[in-house]
Tab-separated table of C-alpha atoms in Angstrom:
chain	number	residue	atom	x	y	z
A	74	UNK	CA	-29.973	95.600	-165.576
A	75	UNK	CA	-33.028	95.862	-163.717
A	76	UNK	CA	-36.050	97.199	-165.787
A	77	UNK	CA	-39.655	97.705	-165.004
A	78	UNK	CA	-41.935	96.053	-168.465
A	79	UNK	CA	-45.342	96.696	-168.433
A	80	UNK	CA	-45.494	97.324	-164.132
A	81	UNK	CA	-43.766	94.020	-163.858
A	82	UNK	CA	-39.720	93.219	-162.955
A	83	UNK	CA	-37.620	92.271	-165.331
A	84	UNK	CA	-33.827	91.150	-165.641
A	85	UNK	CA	-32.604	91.648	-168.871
A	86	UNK	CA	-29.241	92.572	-170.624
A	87	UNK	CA	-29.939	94.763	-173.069
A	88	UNK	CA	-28.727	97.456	-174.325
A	89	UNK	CA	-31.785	99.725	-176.380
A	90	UNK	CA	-35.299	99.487	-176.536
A	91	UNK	CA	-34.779	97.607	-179.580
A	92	UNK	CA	-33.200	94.970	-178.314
A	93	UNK	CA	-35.554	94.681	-175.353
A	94	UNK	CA	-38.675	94.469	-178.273
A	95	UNK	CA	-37.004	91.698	-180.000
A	96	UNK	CA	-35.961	89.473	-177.093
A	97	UNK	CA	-39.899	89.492	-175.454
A	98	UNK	CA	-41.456	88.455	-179.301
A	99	UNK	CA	-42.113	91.455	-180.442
A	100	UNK	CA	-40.310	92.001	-183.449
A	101	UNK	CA	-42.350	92.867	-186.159
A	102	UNK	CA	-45.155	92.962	-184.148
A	103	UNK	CA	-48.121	96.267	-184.431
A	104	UNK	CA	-47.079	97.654	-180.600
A	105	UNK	CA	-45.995	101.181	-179.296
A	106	UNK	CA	-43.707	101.774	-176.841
A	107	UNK	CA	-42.501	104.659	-173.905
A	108	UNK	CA	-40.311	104.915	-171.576
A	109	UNK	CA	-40.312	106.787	-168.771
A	110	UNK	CA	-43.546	108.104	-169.642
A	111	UNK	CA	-41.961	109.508	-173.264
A	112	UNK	CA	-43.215	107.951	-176.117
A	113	UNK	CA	-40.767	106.460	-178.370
A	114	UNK	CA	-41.396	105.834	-181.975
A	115	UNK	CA	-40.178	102.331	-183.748
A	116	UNK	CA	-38.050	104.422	-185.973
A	117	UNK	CA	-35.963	105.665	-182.811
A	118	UNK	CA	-36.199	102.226	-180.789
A	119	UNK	CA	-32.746	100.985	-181.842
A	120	UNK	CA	-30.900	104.860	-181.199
A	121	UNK	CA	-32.987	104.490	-177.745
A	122	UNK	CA	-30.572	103.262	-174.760
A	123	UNK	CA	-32.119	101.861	-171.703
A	124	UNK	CA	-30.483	102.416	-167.932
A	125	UNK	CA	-31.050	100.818	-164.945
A	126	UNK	CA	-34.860	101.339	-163.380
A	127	UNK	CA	-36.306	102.146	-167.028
A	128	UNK	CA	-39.957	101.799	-167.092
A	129	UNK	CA	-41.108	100.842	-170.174
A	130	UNK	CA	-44.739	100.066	-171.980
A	131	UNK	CA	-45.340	98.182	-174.235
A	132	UNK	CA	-48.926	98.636	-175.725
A	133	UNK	CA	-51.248	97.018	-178.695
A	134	UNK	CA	-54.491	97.425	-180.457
A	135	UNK	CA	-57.773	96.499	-177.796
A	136	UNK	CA	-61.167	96.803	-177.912
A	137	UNK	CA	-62.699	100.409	-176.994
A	138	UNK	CA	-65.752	102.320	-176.850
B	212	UNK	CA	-71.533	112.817	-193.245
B	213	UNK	CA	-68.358	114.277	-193.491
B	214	UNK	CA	-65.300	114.561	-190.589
B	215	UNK	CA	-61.747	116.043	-191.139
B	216	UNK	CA	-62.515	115.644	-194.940
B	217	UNK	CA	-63.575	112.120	-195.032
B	218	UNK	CA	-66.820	110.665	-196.109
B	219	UNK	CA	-68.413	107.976	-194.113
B	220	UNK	CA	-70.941	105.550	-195.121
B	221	UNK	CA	-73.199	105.882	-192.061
B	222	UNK	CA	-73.731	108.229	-188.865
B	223	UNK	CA	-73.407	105.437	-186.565
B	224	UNK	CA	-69.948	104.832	-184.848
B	225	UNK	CA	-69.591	102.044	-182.364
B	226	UNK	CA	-66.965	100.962	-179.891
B	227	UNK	CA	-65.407	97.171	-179.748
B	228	UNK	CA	-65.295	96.586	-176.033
B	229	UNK	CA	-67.193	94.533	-173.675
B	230	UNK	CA	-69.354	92.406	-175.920
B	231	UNK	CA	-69.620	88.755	-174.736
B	232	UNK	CA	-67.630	87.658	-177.506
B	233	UNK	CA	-65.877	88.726	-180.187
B	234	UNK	CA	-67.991	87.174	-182.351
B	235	UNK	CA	-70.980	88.848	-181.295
B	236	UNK	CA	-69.213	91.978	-181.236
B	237	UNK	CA	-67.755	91.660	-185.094
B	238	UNK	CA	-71.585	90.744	-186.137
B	239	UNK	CA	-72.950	93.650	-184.454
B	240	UNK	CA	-70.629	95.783	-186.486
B	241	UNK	CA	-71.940	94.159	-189.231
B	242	UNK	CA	-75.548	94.607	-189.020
B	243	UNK	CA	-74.985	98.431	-188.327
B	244	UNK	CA	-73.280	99.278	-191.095
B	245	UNK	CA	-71.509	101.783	-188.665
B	246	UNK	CA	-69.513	104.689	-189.806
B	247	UNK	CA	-66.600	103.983	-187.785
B	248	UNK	CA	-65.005	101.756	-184.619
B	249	UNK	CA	-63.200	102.764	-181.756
B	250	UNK	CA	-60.587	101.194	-180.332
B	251	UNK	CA	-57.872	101.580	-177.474
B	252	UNK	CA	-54.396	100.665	-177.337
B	253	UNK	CA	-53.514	98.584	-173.745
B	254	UNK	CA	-50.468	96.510	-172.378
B	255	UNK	CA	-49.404	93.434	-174.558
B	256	UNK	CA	-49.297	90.625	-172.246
B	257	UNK	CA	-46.442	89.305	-171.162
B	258	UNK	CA	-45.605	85.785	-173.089
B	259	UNK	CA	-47.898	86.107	-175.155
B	260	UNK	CA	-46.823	85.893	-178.692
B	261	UNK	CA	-46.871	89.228	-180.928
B	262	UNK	CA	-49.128	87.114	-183.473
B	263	UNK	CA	-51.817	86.469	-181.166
B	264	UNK	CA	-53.945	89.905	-181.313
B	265	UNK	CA	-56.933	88.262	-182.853
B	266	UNK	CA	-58.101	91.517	-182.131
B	267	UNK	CA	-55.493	93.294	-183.892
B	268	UNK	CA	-56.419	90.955	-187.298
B	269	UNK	CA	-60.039	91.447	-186.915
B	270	UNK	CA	-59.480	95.214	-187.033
B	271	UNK	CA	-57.381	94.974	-190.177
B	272	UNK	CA	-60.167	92.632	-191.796
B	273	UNK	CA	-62.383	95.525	-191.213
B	274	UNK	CA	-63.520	97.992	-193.818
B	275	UNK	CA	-64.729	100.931	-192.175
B	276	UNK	CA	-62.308	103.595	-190.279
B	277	UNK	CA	-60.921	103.307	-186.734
B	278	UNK	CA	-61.389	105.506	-184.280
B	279	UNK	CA	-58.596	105.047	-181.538
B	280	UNK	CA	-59.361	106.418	-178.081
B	281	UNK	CA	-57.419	107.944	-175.130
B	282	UNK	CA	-59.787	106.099	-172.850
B	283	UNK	CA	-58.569	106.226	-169.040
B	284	UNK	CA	-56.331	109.505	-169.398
B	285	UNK	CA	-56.376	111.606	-166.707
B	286	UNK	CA	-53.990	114.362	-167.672
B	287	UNK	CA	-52.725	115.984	-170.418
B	288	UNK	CA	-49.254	114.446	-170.338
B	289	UNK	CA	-51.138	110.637	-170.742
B	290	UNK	CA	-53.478	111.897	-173.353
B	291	UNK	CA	-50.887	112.854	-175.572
B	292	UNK	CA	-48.844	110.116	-174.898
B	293	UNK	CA	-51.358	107.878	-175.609
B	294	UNK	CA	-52.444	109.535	-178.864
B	295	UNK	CA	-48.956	108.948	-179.943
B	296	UNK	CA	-48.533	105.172	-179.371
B	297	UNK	CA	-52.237	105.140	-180.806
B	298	UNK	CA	-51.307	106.889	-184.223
B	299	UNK	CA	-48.128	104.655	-185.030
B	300	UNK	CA	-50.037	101.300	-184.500
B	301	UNK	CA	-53.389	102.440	-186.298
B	302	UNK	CA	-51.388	104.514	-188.644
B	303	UNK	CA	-54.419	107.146	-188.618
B	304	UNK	CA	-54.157	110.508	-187.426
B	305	UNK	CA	-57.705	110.497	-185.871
B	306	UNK	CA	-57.988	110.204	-181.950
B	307	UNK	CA	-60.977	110.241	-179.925
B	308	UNK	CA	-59.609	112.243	-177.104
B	309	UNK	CA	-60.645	111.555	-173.471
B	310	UNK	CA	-59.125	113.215	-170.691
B	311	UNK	CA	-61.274	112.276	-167.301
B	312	UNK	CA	-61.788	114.460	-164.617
B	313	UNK	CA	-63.345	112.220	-162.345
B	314	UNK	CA	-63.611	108.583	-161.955
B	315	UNK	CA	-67.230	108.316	-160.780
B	316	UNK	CA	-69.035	110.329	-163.679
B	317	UNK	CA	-65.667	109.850	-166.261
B	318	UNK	CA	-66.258	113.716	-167.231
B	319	UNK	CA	-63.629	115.082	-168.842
B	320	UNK	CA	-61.953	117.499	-167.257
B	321	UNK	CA	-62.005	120.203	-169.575
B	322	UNK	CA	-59.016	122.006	-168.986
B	323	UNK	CA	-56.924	119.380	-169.904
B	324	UNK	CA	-59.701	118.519	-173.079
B	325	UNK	CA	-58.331	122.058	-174.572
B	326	UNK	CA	-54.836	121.983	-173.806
B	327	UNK	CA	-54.290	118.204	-175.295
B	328	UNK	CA	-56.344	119.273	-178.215
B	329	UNK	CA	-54.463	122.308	-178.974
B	330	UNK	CA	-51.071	120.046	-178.658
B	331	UNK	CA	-52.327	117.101	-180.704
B	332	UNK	CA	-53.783	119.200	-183.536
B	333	UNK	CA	-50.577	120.993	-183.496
B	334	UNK	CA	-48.620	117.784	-184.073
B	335	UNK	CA	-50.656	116.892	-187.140
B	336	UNK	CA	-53.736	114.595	-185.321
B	337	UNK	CA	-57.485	115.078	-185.861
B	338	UNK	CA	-59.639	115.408	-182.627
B	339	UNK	CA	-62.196	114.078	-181.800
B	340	UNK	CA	-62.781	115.403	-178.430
B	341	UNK	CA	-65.322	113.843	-175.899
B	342	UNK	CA	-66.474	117.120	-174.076
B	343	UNK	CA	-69.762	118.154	-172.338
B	344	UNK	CA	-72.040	120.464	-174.003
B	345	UNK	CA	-70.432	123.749	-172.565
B	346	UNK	CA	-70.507	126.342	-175.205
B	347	UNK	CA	-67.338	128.042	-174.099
B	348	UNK	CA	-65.643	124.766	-173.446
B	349	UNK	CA	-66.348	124.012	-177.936
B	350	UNK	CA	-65.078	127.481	-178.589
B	351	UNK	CA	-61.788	126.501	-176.781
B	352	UNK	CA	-61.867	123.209	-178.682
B	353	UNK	CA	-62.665	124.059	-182.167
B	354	UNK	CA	-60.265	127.235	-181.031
B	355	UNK	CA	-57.272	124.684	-180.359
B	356	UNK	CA	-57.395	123.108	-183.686
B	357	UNK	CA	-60.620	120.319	-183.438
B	358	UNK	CA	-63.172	120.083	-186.457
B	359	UNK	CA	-65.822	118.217	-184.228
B	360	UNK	CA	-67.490	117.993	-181.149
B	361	UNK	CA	-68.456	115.106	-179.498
B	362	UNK	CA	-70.388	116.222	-176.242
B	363	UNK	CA	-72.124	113.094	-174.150
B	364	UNK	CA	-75.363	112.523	-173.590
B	365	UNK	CA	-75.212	110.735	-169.974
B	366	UNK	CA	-72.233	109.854	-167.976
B	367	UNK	CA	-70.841	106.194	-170.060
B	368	UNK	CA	-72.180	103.316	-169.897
B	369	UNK	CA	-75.097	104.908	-168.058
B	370	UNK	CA	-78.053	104.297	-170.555
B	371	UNK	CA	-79.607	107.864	-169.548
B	372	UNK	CA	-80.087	109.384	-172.817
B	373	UNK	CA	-79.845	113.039	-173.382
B	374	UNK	CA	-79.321	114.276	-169.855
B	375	UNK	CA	-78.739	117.731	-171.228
B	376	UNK	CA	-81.230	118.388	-174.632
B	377	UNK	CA	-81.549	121.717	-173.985
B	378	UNK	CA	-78.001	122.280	-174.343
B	379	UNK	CA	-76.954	120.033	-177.158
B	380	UNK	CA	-79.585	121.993	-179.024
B	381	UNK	CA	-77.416	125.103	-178.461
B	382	UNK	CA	-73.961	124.033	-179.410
B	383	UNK	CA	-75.748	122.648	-182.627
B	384	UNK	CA	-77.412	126.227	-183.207
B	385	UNK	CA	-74.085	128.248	-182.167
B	386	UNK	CA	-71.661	125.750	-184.044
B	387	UNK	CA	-74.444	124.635	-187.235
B	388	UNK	CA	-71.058	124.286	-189.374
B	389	UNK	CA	-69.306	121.463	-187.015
B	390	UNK	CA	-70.106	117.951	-186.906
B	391	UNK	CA	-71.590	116.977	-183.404
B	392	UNK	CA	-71.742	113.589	-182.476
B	393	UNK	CA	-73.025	112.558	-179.109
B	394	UNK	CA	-71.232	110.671	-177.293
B	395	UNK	CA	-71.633	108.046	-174.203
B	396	UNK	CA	-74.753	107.698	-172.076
B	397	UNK	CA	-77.083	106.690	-174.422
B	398	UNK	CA	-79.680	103.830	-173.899
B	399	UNK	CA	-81.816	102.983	-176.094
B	400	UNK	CA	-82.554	103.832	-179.869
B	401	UNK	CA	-85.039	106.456	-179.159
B	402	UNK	CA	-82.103	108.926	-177.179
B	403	UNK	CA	-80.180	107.952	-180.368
B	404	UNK	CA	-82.950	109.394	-183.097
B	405	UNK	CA	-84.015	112.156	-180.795
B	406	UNK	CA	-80.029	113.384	-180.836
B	407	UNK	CA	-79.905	113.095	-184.400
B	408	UNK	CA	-84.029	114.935	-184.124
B	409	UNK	CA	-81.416	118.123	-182.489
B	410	UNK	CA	-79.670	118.306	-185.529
B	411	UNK	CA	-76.522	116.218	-184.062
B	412	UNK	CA	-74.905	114.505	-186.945
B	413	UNK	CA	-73.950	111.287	-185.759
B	414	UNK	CA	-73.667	108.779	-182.450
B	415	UNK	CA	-71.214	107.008	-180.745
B	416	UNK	CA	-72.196	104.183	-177.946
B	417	UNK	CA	-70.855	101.449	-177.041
B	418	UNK	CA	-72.357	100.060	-174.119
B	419	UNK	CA	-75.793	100.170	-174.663
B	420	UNK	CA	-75.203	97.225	-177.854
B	421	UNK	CA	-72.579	95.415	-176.076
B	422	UNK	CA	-74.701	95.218	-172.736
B	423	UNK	CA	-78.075	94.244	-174.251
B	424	UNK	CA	-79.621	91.095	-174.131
B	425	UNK	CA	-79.116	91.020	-178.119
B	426	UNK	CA	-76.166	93.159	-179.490
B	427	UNK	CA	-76.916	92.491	-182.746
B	428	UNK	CA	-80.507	93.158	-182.623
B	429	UNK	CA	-79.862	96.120	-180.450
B	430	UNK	CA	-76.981	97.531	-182.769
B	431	UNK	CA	-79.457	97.358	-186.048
B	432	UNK	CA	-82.293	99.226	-183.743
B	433	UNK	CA	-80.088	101.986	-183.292
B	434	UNK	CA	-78.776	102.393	-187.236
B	435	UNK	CA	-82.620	102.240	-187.385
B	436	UNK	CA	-83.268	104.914	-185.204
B	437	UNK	CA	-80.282	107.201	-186.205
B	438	UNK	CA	-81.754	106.661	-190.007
B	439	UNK	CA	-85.060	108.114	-188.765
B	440	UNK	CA	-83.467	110.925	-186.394
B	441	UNK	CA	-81.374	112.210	-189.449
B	442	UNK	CA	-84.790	111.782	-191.649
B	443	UNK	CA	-87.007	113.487	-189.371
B	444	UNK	CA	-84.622	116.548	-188.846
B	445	UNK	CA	-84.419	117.138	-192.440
B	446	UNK	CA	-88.252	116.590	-193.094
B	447	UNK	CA	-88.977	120.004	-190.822
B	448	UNK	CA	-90.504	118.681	-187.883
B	449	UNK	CA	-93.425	120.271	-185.907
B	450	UNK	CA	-92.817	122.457	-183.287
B	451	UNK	CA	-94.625	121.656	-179.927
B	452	UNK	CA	-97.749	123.514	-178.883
B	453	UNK	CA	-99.627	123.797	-175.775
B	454	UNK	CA	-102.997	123.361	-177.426
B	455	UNK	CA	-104.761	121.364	-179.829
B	456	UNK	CA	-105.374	122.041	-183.301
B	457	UNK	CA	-107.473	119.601	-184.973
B	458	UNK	CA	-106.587	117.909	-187.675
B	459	UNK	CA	-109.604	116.889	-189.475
B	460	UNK	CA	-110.833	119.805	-191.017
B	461	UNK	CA	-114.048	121.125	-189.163
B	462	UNK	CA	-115.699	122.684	-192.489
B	463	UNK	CA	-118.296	120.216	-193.668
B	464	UNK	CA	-118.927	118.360	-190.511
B	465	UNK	CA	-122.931	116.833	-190.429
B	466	UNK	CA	-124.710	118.494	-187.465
B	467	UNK	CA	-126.108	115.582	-185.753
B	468	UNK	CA	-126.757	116.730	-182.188
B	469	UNK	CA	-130.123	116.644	-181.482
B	470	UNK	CA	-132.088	119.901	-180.834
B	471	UNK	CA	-129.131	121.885	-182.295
């Protein structure tokens, strides 16, 4: 399955979001996440199935004025 | 001063980004003694791993409040978004709310200020909403649900003060119940203390510290100067006149000119 991660390709074979989290490190981890634009909260992550051409963002804590 | 309910130990809020290090950025915090920090939630790079947001454990070291922004949003749909992912990693349900109209001035655009507001406060957040200091634009926003204003001074990052006085002294007179703090454009210390001279009750900058040739130095100037505003509005002070009135009393002066 082809997914789009942050604006960059990636090849992956997983099935929900939560999967995708765990496999890139982020388990446990203080990130948010939406697809499609949507946000999804970490209590919905593993209910959350990913298709084919799934944009997804993955976003943390940065500085900001 | 008090926001949404909560007490905070100083008038001063400052942002995290763009200091030369984070070093220098953590001690300017320090030597504020701000009220708050604002922050922004961004893409996690890509192999890095999750326990290397040294930015992330410096926040959670911290003891005063965070602020998270919407910084970059440029409609509603973004804004809201953003709040979201912003509330479960801060676990606050404060948001600085930007929505920008235009990328050379980064006004907000207004419309979309309301309309997020009204949909965040609705789903349970407290906004903070960086506006202009249009009166019917603050209806609309304290309207929609917010408890504060935060109207700029000068386009960000611009260091031109209090573009508008005249008109932050009018949402503080029409709103006197509703926190104000002024927000982006400021300079130097003295825009800071003459805001909080208006009756505004607090600041926000961020670039003016992080730029200067000494943020540290720069960041106490500023808790220096809001101190003094805030001290000088409640002391009463004088109105402007046109003329002089002396001040050393003219009863009892010696006549000394000759042939008087």
């Amino acid at each position: 399955m082809h997914l789009v991660v942050n604006g960059s390709d990636v090849v992956s074979d997983v099935a929900t979001l939560s999967e995708l989290i765990e496999k890139l490190g982020y388990l446990g981890a203080a990130v948010a996440t939406a697809v499609n634009g949507e946000f999804v909260s970490a209590a919905l992550r593993t209910a959350t199935h990913l298709e084919n051409s799934d944009r997804i963002e993955i976003v943390g804590a940065r500085q900001g004025g | 001063m008090i926001v949404y309910g909560q007490e905070l130990a100083s008038r001063m809020f400052l942002g995290t980004a763009i200091y030369p290090s984070p070093s220098v950025m953590a001690q300017s915090i320090r030597v504020a003694k701000v009220g708050a920090v604002t922050a922004s939630v961004r893409r996690e790079t890509a192999g890095k791993p999750p326990g290397a947001n040294r930015f992330w454990s410096f926040l959670q070291e911290l003891s005063v409040p965070i602020l998270p922004n919407t910084a970059g949003c440029q409609t509603v749909k973004e804004a809201v978004t953003t709040a979201h992912m912003a509330r479960e990693i801060f676990k606050t349900d404060w948001i600085k709310l930007e929505v920008i109209g235009e990328q050379d001035t980064l006004q907000p655009d207004v419309f979309g200020l309301v309309e997020a507001a009204r949909i965040l406060s609705e789903e349970g957040f407290q906004v903070f909403p960086y506006t202009t200091e249009d009166l019917v634009v603050a209806e609309r926003l304290l309207s929609a649900g917010c408890r504060v204003l935060m109207p700029w001074g000068a386009p960000i990052g611009s260091a031109r003060g209090l573009n508008n006085p005249y008109g932050l002294r009018t949402l503080r007179a029409h709103f006197p119940d509703v926190p104000i703090i002024v927000d982006a454009g400021l300079g130097v210390p003295s825009h800071a203390a003459r805001a909080m001279e208006l009756g505004c009750d607090g600041i926000l900058l961020n670039t003016a510290v992080a730029r200067a040739g000494d943020p540290p130095q720069m960041a106490l100037a500023f808790s220096k100067a809001v101190e003094a505003g805030r001290l000088a509005y409640l002391a009463g002070p004088l109105e402007p006149r046109d003329m002089a009135f002396p001040s050393t009393p003219v009863a009892g002066k010696p006549l000394l000119a000759a042939g008087a």
